[in-house]
Every structure is written in structure tokens, then in C-alpha cells.
PDB file of C-alpha atoms in Angstrom:
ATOM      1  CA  UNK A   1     117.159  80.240 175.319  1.00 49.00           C
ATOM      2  CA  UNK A   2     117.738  79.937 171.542  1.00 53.00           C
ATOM      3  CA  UNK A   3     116.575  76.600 170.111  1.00 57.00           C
ATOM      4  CA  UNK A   4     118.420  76.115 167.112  1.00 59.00           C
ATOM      5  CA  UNK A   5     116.544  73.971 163.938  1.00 63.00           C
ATOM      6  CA  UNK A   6     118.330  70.599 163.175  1.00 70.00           C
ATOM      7  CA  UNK A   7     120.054  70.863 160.099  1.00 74.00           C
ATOM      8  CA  UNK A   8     118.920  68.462 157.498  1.00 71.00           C
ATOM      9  CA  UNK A   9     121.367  66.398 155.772  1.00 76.00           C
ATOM     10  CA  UNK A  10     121.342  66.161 151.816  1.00 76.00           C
ATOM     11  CA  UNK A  11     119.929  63.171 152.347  1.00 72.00           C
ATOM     12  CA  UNK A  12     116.994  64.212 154.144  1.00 72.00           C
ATOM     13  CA  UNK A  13     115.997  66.456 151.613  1.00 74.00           C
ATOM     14  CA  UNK A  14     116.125  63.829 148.724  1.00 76.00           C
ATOM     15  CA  UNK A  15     113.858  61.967 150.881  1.00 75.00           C
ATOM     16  CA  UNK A  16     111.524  64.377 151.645  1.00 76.00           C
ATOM     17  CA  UNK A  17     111.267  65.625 147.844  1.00 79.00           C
ATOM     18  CA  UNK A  18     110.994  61.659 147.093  1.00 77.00           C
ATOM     19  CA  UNK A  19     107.869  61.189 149.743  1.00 76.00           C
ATOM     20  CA  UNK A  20     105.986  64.677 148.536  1.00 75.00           C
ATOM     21  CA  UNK A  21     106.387  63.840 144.936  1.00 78.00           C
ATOM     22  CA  UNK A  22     104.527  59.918 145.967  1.00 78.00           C
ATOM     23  CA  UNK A  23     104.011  59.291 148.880  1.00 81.00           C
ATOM     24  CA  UNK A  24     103.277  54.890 149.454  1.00 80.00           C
ATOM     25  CA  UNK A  25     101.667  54.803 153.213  1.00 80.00           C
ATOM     26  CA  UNK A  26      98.957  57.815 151.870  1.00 79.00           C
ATOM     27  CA  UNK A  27      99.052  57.292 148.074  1.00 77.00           C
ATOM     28  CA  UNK A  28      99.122  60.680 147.842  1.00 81.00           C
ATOM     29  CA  UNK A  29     100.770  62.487 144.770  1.00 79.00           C
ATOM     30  CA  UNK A  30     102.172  65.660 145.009  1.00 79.00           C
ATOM     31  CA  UNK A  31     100.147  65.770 148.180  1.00 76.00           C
ATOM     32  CA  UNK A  32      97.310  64.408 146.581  1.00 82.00           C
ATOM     33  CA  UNK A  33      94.927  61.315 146.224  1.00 84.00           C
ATOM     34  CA  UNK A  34      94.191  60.164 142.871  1.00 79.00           C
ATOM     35  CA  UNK A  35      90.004  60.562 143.769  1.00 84.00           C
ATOM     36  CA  UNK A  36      91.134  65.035 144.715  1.00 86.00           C
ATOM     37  CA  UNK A  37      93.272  64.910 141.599  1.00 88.00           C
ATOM     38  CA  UNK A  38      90.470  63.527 139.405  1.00 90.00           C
ATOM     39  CA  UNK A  39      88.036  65.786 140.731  1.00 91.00           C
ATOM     40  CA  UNK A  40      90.007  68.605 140.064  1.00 91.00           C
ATOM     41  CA  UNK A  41      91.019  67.891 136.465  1.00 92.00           C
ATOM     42  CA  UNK A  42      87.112  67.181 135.785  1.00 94.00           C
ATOM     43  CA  UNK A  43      86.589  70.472 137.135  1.00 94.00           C
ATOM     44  CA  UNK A  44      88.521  72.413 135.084  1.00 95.00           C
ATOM     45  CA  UNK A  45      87.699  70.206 131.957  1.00 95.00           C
ATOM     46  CA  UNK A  46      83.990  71.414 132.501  1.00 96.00           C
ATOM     47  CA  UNK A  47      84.922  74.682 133.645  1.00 96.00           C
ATOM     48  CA  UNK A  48      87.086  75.755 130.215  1.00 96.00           C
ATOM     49  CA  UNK A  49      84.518  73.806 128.080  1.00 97.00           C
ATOM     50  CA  UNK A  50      81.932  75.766 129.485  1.00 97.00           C
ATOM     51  CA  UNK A  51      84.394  78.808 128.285  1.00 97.00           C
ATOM     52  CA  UNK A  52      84.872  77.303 124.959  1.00 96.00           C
ATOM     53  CA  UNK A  53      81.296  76.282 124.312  1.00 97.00           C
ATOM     54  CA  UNK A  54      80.213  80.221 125.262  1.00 96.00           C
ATOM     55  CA  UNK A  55      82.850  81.551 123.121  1.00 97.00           C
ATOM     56  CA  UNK A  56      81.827  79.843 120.071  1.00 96.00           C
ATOM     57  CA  UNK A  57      78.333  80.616 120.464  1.00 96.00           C
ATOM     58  CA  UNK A  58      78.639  83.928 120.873  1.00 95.00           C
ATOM     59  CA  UNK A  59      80.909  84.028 117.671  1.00 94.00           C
ATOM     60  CA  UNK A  60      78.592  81.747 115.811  1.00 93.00           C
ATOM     61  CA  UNK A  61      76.034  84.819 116.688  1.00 93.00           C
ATOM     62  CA  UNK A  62      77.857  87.736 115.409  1.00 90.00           C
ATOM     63  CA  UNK A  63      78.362  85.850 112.192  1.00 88.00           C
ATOM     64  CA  UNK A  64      74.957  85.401 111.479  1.00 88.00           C
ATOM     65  CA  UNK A  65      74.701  89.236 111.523  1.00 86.00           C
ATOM     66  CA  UNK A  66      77.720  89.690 108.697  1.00 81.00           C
ATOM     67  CA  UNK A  67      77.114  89.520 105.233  1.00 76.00           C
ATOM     68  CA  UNK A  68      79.861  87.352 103.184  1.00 71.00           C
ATOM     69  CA  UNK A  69      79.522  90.450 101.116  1.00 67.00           C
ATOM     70  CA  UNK A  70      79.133  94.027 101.945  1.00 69.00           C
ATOM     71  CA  UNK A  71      80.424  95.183 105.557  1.00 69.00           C
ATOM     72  CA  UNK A  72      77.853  95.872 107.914  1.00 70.00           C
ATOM     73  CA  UNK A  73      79.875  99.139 109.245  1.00 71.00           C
ATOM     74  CA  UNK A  74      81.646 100.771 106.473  1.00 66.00           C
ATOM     75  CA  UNK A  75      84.556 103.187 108.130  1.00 63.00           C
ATOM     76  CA  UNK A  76      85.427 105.049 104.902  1.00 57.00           C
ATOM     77  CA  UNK A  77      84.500 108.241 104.029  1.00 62.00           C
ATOM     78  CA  UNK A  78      81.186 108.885 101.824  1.00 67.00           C
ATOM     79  CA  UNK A  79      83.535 110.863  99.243  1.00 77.00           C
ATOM     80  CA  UNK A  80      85.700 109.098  97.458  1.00 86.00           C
ATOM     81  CA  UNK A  81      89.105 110.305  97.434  1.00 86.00           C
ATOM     82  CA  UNK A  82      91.534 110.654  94.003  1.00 91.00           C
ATOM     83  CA  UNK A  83      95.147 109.375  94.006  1.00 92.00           C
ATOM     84  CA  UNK A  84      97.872 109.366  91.124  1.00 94.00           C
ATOM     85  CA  UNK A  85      99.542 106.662  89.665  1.00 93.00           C
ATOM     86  CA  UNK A  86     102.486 106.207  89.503  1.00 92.00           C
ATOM     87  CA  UNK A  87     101.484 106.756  92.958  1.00 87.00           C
ATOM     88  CA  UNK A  88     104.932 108.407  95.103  1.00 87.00           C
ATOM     89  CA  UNK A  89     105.606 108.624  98.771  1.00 84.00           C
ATOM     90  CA  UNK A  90     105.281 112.765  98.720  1.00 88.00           C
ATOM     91  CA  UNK A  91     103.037 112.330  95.730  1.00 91.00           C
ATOM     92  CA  UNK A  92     106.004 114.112  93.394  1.00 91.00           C
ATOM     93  CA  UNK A  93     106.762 113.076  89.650  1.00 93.00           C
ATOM     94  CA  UNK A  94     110.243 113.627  88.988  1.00 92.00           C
ATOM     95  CA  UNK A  95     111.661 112.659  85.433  1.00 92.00           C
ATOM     96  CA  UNK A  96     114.931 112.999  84.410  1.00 92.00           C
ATOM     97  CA  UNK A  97     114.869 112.534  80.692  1.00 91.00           C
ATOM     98  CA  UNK A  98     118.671 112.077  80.456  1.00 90.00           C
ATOM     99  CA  UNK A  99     118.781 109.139  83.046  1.00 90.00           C
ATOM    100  CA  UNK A 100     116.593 106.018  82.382  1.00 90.00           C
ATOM    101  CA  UNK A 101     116.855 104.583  85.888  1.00 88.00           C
ATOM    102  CA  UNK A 102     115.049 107.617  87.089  1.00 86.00           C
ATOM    103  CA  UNK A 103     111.610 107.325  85.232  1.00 91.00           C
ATOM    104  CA  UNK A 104     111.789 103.456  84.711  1.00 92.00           C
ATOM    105  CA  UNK A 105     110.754 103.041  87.944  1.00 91.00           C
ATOM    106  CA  UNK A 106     107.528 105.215  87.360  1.00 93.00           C
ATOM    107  CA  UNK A 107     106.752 103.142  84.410  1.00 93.00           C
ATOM    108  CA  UNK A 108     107.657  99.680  85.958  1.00 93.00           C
ATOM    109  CA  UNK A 109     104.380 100.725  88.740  1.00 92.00           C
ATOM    110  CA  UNK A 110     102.166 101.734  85.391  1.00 92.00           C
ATOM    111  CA  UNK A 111     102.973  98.126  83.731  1.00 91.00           C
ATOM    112  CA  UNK A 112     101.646  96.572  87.011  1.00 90.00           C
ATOM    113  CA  UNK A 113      98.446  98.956  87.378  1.00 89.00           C
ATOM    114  CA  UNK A 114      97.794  98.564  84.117  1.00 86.00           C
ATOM    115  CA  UNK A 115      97.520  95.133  83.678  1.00 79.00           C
ATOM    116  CA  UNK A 116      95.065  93.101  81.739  1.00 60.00           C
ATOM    117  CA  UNK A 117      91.278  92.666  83.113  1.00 52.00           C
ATOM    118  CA  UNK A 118      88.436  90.672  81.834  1.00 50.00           C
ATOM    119  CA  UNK A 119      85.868  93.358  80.684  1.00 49.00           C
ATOM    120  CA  UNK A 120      82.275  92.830  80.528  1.00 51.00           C
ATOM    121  CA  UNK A 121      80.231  94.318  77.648  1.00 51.00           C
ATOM    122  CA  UNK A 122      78.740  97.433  78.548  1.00 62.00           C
ATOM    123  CA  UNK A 123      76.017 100.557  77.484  1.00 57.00           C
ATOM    124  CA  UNK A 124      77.984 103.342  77.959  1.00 62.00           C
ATOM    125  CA  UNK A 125      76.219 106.001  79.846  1.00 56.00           C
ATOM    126  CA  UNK A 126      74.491 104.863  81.991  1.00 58.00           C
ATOM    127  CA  UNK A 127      74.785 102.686  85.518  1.00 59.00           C
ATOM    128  CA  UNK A 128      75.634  98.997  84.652  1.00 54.00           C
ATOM    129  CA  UNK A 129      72.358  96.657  84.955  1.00 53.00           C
ATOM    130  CA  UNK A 130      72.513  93.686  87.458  1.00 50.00           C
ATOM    131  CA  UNK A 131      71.003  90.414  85.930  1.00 48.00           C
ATOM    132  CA  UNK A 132      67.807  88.955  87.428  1.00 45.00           C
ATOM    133  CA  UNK A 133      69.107  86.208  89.324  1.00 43.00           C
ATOM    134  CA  UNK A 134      65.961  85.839  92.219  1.00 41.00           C
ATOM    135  CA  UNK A 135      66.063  87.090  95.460  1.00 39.00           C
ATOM    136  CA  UNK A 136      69.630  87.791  95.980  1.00 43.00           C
ATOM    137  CA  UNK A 137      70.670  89.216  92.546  1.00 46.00           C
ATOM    138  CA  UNK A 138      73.926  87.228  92.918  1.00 49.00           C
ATOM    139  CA  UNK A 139      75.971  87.790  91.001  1.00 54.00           C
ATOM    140  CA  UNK A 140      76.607  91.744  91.154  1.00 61.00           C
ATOM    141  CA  UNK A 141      78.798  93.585  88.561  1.00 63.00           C
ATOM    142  CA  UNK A 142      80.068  96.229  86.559  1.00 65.00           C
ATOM    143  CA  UNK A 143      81.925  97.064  84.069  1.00 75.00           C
ATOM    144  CA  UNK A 144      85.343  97.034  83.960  1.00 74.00           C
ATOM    145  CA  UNK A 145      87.592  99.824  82.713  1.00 82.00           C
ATOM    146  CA  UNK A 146      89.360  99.135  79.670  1.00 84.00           C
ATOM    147  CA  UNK A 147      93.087 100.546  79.202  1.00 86.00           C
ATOM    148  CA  UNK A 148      92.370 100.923  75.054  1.00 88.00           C
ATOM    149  CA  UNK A 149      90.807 104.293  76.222  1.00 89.00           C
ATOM    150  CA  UNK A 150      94.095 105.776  77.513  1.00 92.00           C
ATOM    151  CA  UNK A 151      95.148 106.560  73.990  1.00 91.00           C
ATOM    152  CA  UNK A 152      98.533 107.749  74.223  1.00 92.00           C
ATOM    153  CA  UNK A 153      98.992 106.863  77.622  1.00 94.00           C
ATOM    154  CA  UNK A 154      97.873 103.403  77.297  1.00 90.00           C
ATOM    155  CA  UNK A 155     100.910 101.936  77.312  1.00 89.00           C
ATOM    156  CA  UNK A 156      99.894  99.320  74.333  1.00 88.00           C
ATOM    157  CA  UNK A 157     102.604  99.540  71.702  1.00 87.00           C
ATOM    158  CA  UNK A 158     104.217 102.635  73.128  1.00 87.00           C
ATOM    159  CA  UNK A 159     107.608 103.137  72.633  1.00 89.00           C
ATOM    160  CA  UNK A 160     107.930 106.375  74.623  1.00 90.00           C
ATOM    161  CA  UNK A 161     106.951 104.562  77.829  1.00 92.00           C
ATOM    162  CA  UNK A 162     103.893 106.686  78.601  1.00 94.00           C
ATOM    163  CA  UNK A 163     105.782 109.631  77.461  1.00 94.00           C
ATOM    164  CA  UNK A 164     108.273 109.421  80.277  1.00 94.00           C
ATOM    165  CA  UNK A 165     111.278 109.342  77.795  1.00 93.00           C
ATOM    166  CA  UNK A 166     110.569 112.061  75.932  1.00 93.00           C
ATOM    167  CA  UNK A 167     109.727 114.504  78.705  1.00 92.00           C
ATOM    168  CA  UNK A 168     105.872 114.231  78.038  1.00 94.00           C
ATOM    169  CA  UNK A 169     105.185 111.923  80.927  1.00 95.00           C
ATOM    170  CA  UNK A 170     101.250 110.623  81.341  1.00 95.00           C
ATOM    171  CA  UNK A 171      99.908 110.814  85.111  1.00 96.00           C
ATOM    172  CA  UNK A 172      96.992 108.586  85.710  1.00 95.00           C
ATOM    173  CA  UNK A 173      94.082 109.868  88.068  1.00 94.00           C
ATOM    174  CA  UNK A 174      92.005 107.005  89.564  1.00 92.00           C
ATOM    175  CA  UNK A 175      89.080 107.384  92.357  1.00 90.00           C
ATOM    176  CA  UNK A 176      89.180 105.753  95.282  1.00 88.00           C
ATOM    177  CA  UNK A 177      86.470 102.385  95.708  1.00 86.00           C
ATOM    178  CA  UNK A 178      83.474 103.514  97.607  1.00 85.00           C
ATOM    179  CA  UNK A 179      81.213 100.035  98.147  1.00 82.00           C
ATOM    180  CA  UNK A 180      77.332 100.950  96.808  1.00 82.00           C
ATOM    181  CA  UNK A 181      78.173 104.147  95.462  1.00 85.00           C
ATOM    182  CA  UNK A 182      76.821 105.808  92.881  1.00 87.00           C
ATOM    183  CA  UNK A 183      78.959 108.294  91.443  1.00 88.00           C
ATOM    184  CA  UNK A 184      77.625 110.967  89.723  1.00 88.00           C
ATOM    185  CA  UNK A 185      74.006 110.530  90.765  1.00 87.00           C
ATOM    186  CA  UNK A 186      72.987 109.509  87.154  1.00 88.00           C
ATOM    187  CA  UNK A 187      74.205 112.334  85.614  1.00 90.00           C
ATOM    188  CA  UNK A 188      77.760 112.363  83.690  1.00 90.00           C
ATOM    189  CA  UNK A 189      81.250 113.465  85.473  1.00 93.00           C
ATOM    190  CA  UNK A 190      84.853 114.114  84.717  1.00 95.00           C
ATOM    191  CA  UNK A 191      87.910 115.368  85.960  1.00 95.00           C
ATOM    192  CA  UNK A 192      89.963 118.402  85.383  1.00 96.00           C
ATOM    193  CA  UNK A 193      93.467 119.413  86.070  1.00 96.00           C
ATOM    194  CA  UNK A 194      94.892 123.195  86.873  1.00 95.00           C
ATOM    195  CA  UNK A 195      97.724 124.690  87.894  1.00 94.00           C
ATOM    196  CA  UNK A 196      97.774 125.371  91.769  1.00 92.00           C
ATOM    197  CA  UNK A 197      98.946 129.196  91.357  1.00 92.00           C
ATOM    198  CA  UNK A 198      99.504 131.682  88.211  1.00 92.00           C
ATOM    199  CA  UNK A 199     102.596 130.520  88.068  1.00 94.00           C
ATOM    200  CA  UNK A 200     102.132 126.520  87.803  1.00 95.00           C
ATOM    201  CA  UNK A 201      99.424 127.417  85.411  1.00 93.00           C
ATOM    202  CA  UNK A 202     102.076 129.237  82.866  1.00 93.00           C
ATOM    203  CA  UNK A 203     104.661 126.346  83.418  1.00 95.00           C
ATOM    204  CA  UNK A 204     101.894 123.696  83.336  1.00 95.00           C
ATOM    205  CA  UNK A 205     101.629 124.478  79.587  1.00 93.00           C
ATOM    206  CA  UNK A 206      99.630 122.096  77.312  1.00 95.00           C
ATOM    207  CA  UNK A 207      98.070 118.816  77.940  1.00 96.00           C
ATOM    208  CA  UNK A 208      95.459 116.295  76.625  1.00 96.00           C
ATOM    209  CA  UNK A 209      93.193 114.201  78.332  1.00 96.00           C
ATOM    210  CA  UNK A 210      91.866 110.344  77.848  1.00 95.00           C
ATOM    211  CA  UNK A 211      89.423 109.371  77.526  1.00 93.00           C
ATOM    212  CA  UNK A 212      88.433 112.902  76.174  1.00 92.00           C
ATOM    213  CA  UNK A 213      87.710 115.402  78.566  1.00 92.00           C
ATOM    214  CA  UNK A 214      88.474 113.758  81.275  1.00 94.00           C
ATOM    215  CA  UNK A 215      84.988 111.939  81.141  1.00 94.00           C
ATOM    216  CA  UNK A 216      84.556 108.833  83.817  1.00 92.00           C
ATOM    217  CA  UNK A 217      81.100 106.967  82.427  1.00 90.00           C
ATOM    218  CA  UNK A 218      78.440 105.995  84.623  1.00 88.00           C
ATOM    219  CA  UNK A 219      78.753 102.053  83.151  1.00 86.00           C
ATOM    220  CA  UNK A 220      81.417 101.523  85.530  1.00 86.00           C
ATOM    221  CA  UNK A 221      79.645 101.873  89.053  1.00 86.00           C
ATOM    222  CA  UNK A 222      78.571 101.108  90.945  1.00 84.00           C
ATOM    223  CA  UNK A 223      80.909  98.639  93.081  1.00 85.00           C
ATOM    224  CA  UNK A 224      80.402  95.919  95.153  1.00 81.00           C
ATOM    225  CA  UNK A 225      83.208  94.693  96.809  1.00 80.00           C
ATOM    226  CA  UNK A 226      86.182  92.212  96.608  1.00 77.00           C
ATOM    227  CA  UNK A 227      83.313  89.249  96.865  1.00 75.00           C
ATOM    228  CA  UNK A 228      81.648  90.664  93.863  1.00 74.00           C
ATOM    229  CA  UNK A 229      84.666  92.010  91.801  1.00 74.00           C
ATOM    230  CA  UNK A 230      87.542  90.158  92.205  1.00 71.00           C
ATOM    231  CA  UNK A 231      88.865  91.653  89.207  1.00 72.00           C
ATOM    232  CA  UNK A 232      87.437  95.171  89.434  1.00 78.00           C
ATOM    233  CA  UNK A 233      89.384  98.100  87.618  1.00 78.00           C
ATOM    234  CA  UNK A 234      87.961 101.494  88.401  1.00 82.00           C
ATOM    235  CA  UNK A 235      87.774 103.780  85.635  1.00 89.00           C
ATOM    236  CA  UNK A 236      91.272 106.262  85.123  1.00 92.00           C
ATOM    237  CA  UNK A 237      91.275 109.739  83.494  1.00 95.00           C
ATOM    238  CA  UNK A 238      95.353 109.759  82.060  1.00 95.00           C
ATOM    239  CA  UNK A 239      96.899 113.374  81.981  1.00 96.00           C
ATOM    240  CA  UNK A 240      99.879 113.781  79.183  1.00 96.00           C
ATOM    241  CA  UNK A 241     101.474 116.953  79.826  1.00 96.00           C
ATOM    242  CA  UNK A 242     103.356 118.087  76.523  1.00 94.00           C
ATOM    243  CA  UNK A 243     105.547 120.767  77.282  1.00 93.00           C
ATOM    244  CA  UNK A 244     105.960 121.384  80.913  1.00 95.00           C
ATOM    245  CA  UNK A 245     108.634 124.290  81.592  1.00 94.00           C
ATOM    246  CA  UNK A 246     111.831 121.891  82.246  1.00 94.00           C
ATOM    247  CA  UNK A 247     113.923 122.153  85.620  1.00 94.00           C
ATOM    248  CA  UNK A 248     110.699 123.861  87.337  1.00 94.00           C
ATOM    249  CA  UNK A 249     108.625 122.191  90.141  1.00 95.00           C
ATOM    250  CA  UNK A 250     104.993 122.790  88.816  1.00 96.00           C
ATOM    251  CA  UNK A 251     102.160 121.938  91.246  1.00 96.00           C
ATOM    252  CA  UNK A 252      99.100 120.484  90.016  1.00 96.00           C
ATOM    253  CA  UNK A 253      95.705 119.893  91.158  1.00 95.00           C
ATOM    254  CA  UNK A 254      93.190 117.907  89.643  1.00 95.00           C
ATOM    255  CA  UNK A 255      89.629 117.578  90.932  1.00 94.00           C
ATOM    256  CA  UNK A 256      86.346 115.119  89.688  1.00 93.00           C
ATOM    257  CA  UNK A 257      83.223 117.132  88.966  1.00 93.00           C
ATOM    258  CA  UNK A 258      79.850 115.019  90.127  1.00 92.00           C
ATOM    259  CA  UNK A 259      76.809 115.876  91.719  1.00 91.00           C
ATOM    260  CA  UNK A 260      77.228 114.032  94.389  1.00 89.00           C
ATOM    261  CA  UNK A 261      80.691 114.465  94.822  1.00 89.00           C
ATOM    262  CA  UNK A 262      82.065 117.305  97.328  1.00 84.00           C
ATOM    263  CA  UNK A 263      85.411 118.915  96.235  1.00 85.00           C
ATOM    264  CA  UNK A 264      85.716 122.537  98.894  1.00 81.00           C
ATOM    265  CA  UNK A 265      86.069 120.330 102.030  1.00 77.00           C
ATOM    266  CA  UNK A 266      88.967 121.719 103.842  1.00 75.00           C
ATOM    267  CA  UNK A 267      89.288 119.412 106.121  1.00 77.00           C
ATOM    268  CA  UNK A 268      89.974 116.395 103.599  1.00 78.00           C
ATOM    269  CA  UNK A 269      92.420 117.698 101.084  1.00 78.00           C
ATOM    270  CA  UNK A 270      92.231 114.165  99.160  1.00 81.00           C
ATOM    271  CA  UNK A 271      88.024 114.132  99.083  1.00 85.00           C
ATOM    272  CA  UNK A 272      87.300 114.506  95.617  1.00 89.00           C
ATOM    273  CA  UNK A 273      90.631 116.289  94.601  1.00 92.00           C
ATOM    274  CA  UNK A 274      94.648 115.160  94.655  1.00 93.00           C
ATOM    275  CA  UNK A 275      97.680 117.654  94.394  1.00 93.00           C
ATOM    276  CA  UNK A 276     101.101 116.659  93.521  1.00 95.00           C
ATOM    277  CA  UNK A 277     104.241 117.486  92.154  1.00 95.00           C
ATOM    278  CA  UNK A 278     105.495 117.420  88.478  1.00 95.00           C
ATOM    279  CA  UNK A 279     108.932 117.799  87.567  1.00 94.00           C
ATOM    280  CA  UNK A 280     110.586 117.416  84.023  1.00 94.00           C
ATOM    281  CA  UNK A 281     114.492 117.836  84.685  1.00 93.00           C
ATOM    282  CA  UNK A 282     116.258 118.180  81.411  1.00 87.00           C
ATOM    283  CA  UNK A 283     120.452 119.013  80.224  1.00 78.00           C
TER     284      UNK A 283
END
């Protein structure tokens, strides 16, 4: 025989919801007497201050093993890399001479690279010396680069916009910021730019150098960090090409010679090296 459950009546329910939610013979709420509902909010008071308390000590720790200034594990790669500015998703410098919407652009990125630093006074050849400040020899510099030694490609008074309007456009090589190193193991460096092939090298044509050479000085490592130089300009070699074959793609390859600097690694086309692109379009 099939005993079928009472339907409750709206009613009912209301009442039911009403007598779980407080419940006046038991003093229960929400099935509950206020002593089990203190217990159980002083449990998990303790239980996530506990949590809290553990969390912060254990980050309180680690801190006291990381220097406000040089990071204990340094990911980047012991060589320092080159790059180009005006720096270019596919690393390419087109210039149409003819249209100034197509090299203002390049120049607009070289106005904001290039703009002004405080420089310390330096001795130019050698490493730059820290002051004796005590214990921690705080605080650490070096000299800053100083755009004056672009020359032509300084941008200062230059009505040719680094060259870019009259087809002689300046490329700027910079090294990549290597915390603590030493470039050039105390002994002097520069760069030097080539044609990839035989044929980039005859449509490369002539080009000068600043400073002269291509020579990076020793005065302005090593570096120390964002802590230490908040203003820190790394030293730039600028490349003004004079008379690149128009309407040809040239590729170009420029690499830093230093002791301690490795430039053959396969595996790392950027370490110590940079190709790109150069392209002078003219009507």
C-alpha cells in the first residue's frame, strides 16, 4: 500500500523557513545556539590568523634574504646583447626620402632616446671609481653617456633630422644593461658594422662612426641597477651611412669587440651582435 506524503500548504513552508531561520522555544539560529555559533566563528578567527600570522612570517623571511639593490638570481644572459635604435618590430629601417611621414616616425623614437641626462664628470678610460662611503659604498655610479659625442648624429642643432631627410639616415647601436658587469675586462672595445654578404657590402657604401671608431669607454661601466642609476644612459656607437645604393634592401650586421664579450654563439644571434635591415627608397 502506497502512503502518499501530505502536501504542505504555502503556508507551511513560510513557517517552517520562519522557525529554521530563529527558532523561540530552542533559540536556535539557523539551527544553531548562539554559545555553537560563537565557538565556531572563534574558531575560524584563530584558525585564518594562524594562516595570516604564518604567511607574513614566512614573507618577512624571504625579504631579509633580498637586497633593495642587486637581484639575488639574475635570469639574463652573461653577454650582453646589442639592439638598434630607432628600434623596429622586424628590426628594418625603411626611409622614404620623398615622404616625411615615413622617417618622422624614426626620428620622433631618437628625440625620446635621446633625451637629456645628468652626467657625472668622468676619466675617460678607465672603469668609473666608486666613492668611499664605509661599509656599503652607497652610493654606486657611473658615468653617464653624453649625446655631444654623436657628432652628426646627435641630433643637437640638426636640421637633417639625423640624416633621415637627406637619405643619410644615423642608426644608433646601444648594449644591452648587464648588472655588475664589466665590459671589456679593462681593456678598450668598440663596435663595427659590415655588410652581411658581398653584395650588402658593395651597396652598404660609405659610413662614419661616433664617437670615432666605434669606441665604447670603459668610464661608463660598470652598472648597478635601477636603485643605483635611476638615470643611467648606456654608452651608443651612432652609424651614418652616406650613400647607401637607393631602392635596395642592404643587410647589416654590426658586432662589439671585448675580451670578455662572445660574438660566434650560434645559438644567440643577438649576444654581442644585431642584424637588421636598411632601406633608402628614393624617386
Amino acid at each position: 500500500m502506497v502512503i502518499q506524503k501530505e502536501k504542505k500548504s504555502c503556508g507551511q513552508v513560510v513557517e517552517e523557513w520562519k522557525e529554521f531561520v530563529w527558532n523561540p522555544r530552542t533559540h536556535q539560529f539557523m539551527g544553531r545556539t548562539g554559545t555553537s555559533w560563537a565557538f565556531i566563528l572563534l574558531f575560524y578567527l584563530v584558525f585564518y590568523g594562524f594562516l595570516t600570522a604564518m604567511f607574513t612570517l614566512t614573507m618577512w623571511v624571504m625579504l631579509q634574504t633580498v637586497s633593495d639593490h642587486t637581484p639575488k638570481y639574475q635570469d639574463r644572459l652573461a653577454t650582453p646583447g646589442l639592439m638598434i635604435r630607432p628600434k623596429t618590430e622586424n628590426l628594418d629601417v625603411i626611409v622614404n626620402v620623398s615622404d616625411t611621414e615615413s622617417w618622422d616616425q624614426h626620428v620622433q623614437k631618437l628625440n625620446k632616446f635621446l633625451e637629456p641626462q645628468k652626467n657625472d664628470v668622468c676619466r675617460p678610460g678607465r672603469y668609473y671609481e666608486q666613492p668611499d662611503n664605509g661599509v656599503l659604498n652607497y652610493p654606486k655610479r657611473a658615468c653617464q653617456f653624453n649625446r655631444t659625442q654623436l657628432g652628426d648624429c646627435s641630433g643637437i642643432g640638426d636640421p637633417t633630422h639625423y640624416g633621415y631627410s637627406t637619405g643619410q639616415p644615423c642608426v644608433f647601436i646601444k648594449m644591452n644593461r648587464v648588472i655588475n658587469f664589466y665590459a671589456g675586462a679593462n681593456q678598450s672595445m668598440n663596435v663595427t658594422c659590415v655588410g652581411k654578404r658581398d653584395e650588402d657590402a658593395e651597396n652598404l657604401g660609405n659610413f662614419v662612426m661616433f664617437p670615432a671608431n666605434g669606441n665604447i669607454d670603459l668610464m661608463y661601466f660598470p652598472y648597478y641597477g635601477k636603485r643605483f642609476h635611476v638615470n643611467y644612459t648606456q654608452p651608443l656607437v651612432a652609424v651614418k651611412f652616406l650613400n647607401v645604393t637607393p631602392n635596395v634592401e642592404v643587410n647589416v650586421e654590426c658586432r662589439i669587440n671585448a675580451a670578455n664579450i662572445a660574438t660566434d654563439d650560434e645559438r644567440d644571434k643577438f649576444a654581442g651582435r644585431v642584424a637588421f635591415k636598411l632601406r633608402i627608397n628614393k624617386t
